[in-house]
PDB file of C-alpha atoms in Angstrom:
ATOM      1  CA  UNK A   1      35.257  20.601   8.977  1.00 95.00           C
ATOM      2  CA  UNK A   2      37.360  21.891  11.847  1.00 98.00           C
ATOM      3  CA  UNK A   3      39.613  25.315  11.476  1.00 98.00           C
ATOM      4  CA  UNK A   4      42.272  26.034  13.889  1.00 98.00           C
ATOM      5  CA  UNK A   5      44.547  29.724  13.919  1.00 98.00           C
ATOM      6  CA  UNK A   6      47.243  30.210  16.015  1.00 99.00           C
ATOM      7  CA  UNK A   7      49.286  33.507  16.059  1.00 99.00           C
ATOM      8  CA  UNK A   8      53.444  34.845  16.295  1.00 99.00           C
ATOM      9  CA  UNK A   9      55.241  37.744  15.948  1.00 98.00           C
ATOM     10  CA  UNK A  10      58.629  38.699  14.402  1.00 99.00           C
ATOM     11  CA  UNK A  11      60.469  42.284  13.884  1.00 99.00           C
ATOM     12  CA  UNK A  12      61.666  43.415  10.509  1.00 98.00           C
ATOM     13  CA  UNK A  13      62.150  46.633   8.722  1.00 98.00           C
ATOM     14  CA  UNK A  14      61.699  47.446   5.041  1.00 98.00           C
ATOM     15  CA  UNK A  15      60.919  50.051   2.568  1.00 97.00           C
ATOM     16  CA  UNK A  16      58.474  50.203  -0.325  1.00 97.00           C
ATOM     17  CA  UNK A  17      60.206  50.673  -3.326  1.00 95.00           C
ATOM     18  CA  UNK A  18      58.874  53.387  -5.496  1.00 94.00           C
ATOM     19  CA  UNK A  19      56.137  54.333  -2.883  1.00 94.00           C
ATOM     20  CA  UNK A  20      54.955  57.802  -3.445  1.00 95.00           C
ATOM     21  CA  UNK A  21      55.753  58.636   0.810  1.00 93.00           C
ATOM     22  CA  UNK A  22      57.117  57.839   3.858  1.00 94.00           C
ATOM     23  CA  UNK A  23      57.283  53.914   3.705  1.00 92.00           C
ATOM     24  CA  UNK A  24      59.350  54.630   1.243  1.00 94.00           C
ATOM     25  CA  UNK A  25      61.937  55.005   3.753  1.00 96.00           C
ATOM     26  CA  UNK A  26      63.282  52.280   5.778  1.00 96.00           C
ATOM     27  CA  UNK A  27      61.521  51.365   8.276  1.00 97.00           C
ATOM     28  CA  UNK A  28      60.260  49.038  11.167  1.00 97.00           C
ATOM     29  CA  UNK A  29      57.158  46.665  12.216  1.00 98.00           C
ATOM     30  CA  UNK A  30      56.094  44.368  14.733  1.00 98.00           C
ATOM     31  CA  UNK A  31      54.456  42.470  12.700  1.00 98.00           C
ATOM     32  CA  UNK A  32      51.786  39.857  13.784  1.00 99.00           C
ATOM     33  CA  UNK A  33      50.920  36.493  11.976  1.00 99.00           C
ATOM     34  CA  UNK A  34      47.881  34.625  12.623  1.00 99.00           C
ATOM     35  CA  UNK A  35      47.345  31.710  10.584  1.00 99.00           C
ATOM     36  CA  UNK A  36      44.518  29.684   9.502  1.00 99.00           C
ATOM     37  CA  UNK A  37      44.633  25.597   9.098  1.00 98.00           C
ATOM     38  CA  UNK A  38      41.447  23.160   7.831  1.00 98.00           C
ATOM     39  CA  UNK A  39      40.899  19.625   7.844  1.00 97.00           C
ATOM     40  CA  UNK A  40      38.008  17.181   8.441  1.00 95.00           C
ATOM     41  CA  UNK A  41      39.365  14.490  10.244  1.00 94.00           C
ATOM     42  CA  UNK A  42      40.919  14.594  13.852  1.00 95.00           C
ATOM     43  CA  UNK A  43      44.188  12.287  14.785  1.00 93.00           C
ATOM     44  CA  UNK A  44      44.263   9.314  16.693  1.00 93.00           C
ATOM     45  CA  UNK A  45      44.279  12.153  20.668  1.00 95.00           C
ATOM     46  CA  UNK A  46      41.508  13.844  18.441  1.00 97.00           C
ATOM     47  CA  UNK A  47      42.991  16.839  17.424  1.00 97.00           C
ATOM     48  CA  UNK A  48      43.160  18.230  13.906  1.00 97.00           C
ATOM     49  CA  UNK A  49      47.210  19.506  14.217  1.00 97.00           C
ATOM     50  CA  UNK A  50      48.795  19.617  18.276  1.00 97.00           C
ATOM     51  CA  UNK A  51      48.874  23.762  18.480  1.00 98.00           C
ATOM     52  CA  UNK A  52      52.108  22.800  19.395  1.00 98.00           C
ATOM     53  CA  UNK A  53      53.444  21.693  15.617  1.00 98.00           C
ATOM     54  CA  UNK A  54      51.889  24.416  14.586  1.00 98.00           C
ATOM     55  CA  UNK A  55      53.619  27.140  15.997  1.00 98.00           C
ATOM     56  CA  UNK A  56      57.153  25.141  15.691  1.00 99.00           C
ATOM     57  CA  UNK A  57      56.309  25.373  11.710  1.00 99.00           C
ATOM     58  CA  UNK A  58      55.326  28.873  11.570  1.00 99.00           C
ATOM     59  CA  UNK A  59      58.252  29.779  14.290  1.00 99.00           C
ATOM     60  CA  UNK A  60      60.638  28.511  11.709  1.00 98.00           C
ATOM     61  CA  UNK A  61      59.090  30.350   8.971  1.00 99.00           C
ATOM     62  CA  UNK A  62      59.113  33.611  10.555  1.00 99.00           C
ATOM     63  CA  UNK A  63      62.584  32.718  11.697  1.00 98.00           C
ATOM     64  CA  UNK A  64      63.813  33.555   8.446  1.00 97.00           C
ATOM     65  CA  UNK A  65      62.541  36.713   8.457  1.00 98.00           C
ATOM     66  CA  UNK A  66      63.273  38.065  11.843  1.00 99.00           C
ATOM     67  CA  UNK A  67      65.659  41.175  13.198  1.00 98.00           C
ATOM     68  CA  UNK A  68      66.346  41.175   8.868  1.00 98.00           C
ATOM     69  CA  UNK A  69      65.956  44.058   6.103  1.00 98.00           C
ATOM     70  CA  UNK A  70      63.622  42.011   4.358  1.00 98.00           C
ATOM     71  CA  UNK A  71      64.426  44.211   0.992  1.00 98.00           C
ATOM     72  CA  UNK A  72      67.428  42.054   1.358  1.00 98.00           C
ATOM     73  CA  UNK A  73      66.100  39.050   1.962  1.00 98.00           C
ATOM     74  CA  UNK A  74      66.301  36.792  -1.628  1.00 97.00           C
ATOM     75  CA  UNK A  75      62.346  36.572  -1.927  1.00 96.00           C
ATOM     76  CA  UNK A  76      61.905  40.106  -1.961  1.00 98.00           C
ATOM     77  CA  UNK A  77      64.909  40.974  -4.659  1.00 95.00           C
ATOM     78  CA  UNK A  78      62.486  41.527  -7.476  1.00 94.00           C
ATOM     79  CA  UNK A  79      59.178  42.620  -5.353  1.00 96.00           C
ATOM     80  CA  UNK A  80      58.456  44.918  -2.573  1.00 98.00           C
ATOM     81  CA  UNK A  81      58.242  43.237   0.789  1.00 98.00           C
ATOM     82  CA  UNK A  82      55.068  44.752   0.999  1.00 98.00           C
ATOM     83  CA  UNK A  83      52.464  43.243   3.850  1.00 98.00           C
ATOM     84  CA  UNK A  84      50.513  41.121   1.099  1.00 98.00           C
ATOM     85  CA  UNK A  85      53.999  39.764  -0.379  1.00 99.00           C
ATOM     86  CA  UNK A  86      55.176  38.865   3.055  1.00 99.00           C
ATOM     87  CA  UNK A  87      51.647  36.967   3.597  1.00 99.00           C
ATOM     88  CA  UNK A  88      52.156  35.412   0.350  1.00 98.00           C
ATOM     89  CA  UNK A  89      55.440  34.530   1.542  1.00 99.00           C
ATOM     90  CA  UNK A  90      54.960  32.590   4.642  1.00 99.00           C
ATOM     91  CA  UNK A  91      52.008  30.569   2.785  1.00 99.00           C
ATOM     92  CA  UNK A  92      54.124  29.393   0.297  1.00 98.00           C
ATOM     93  CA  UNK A  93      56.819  28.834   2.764  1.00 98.00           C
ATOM     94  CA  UNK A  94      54.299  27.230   5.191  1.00 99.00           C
ATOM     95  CA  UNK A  95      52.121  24.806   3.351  1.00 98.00           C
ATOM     96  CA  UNK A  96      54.326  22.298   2.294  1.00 98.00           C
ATOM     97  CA  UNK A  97      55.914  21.561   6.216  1.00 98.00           C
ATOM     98  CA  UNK A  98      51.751  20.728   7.053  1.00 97.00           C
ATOM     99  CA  UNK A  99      50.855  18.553   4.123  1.00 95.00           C
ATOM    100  CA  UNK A 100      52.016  15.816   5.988  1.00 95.00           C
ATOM    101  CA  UNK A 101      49.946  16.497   9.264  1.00 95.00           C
ATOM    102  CA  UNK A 102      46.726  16.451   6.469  1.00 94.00           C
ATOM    103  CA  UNK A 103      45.634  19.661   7.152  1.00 97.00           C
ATOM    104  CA  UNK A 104      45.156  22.294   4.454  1.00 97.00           C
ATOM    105  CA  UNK A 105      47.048  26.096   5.138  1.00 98.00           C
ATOM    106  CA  UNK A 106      43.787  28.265   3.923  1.00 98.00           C
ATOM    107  CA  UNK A 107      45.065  31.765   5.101  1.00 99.00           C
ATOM    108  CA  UNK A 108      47.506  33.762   5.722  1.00 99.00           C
ATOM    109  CA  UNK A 109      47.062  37.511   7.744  1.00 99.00           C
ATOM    110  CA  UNK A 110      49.980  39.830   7.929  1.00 99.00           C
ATOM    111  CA  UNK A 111      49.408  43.168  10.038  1.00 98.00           C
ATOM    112  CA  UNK A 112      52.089  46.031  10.303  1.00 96.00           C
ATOM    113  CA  UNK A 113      49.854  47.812  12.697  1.00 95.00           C
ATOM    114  CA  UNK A 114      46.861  46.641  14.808  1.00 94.00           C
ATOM    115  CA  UNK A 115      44.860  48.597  12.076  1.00 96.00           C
ATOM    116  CA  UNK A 116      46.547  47.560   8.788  1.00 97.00           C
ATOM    117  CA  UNK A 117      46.489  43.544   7.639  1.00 98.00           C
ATOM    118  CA  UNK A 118      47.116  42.137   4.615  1.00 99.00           C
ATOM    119  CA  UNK A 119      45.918  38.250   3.973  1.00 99.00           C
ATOM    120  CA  UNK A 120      46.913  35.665   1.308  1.00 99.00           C
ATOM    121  CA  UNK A 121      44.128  32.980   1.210  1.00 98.00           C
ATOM    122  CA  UNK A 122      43.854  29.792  -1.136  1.00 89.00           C
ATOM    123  CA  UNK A 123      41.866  30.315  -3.702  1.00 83.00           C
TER     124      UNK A 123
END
């Protein structure tokens, strides 16, 4: 079994709806992505997933969420766009563009701050 992470970046602010404090207020991140692929067997250059389709996917992903409110963005109308709904975001968002390179999106990690991460993994 091979595992392979690669990492991006994006800039968004939010708030925390009904959160007893000051990220209750809008606010700002740089926040930091790293995510997680498996698979068993290598391609025909014997690599699991070129780093390079990787990033494009997850680029495209976090694309969406970049320079935005992300209280506005549709995903987050009903939920706060808290760290673990953002991670739970991209995964869902992410998974489907790799199925066809057969590799298996395992985890998602989120961090606001170099000290606070949130991660969505498969269960």
């Amino acid at each position: 079994m091979f595992e392979l992470t690669v990492k991006d970046e994006f800039a968004a602010a939010h708030y925390l709806r009904d959160y007893p404090g000051a990220c209750e207020r809008l606010h700002g991140h740089n926040w930091k992505v790293e995510i997680a692929v498996r698979g068993e067997k290598l391609n025909e250059i014997d690599v699991l997933i070129d780093f390079k389709d990787l990033k494009k996917h997850l680029k495209e992903v976090l694309d969406e969420l970049d320079h935005q409110n992300l209280n506005e963005h549709p995903a987050f109308q009903d939920k706060n766009p808290s760290s673990e709904n953002i991670a739970r975001y991209i995964f869902e968002k992410l998974a489907p563009k790799l199925k066809p390179y057969g590799v298996e999106l395992i985890r998602v990690t989120v961090c606001e701050t170099e000290r606070a991460c949130a991660s969505f993994v498969k269960a």
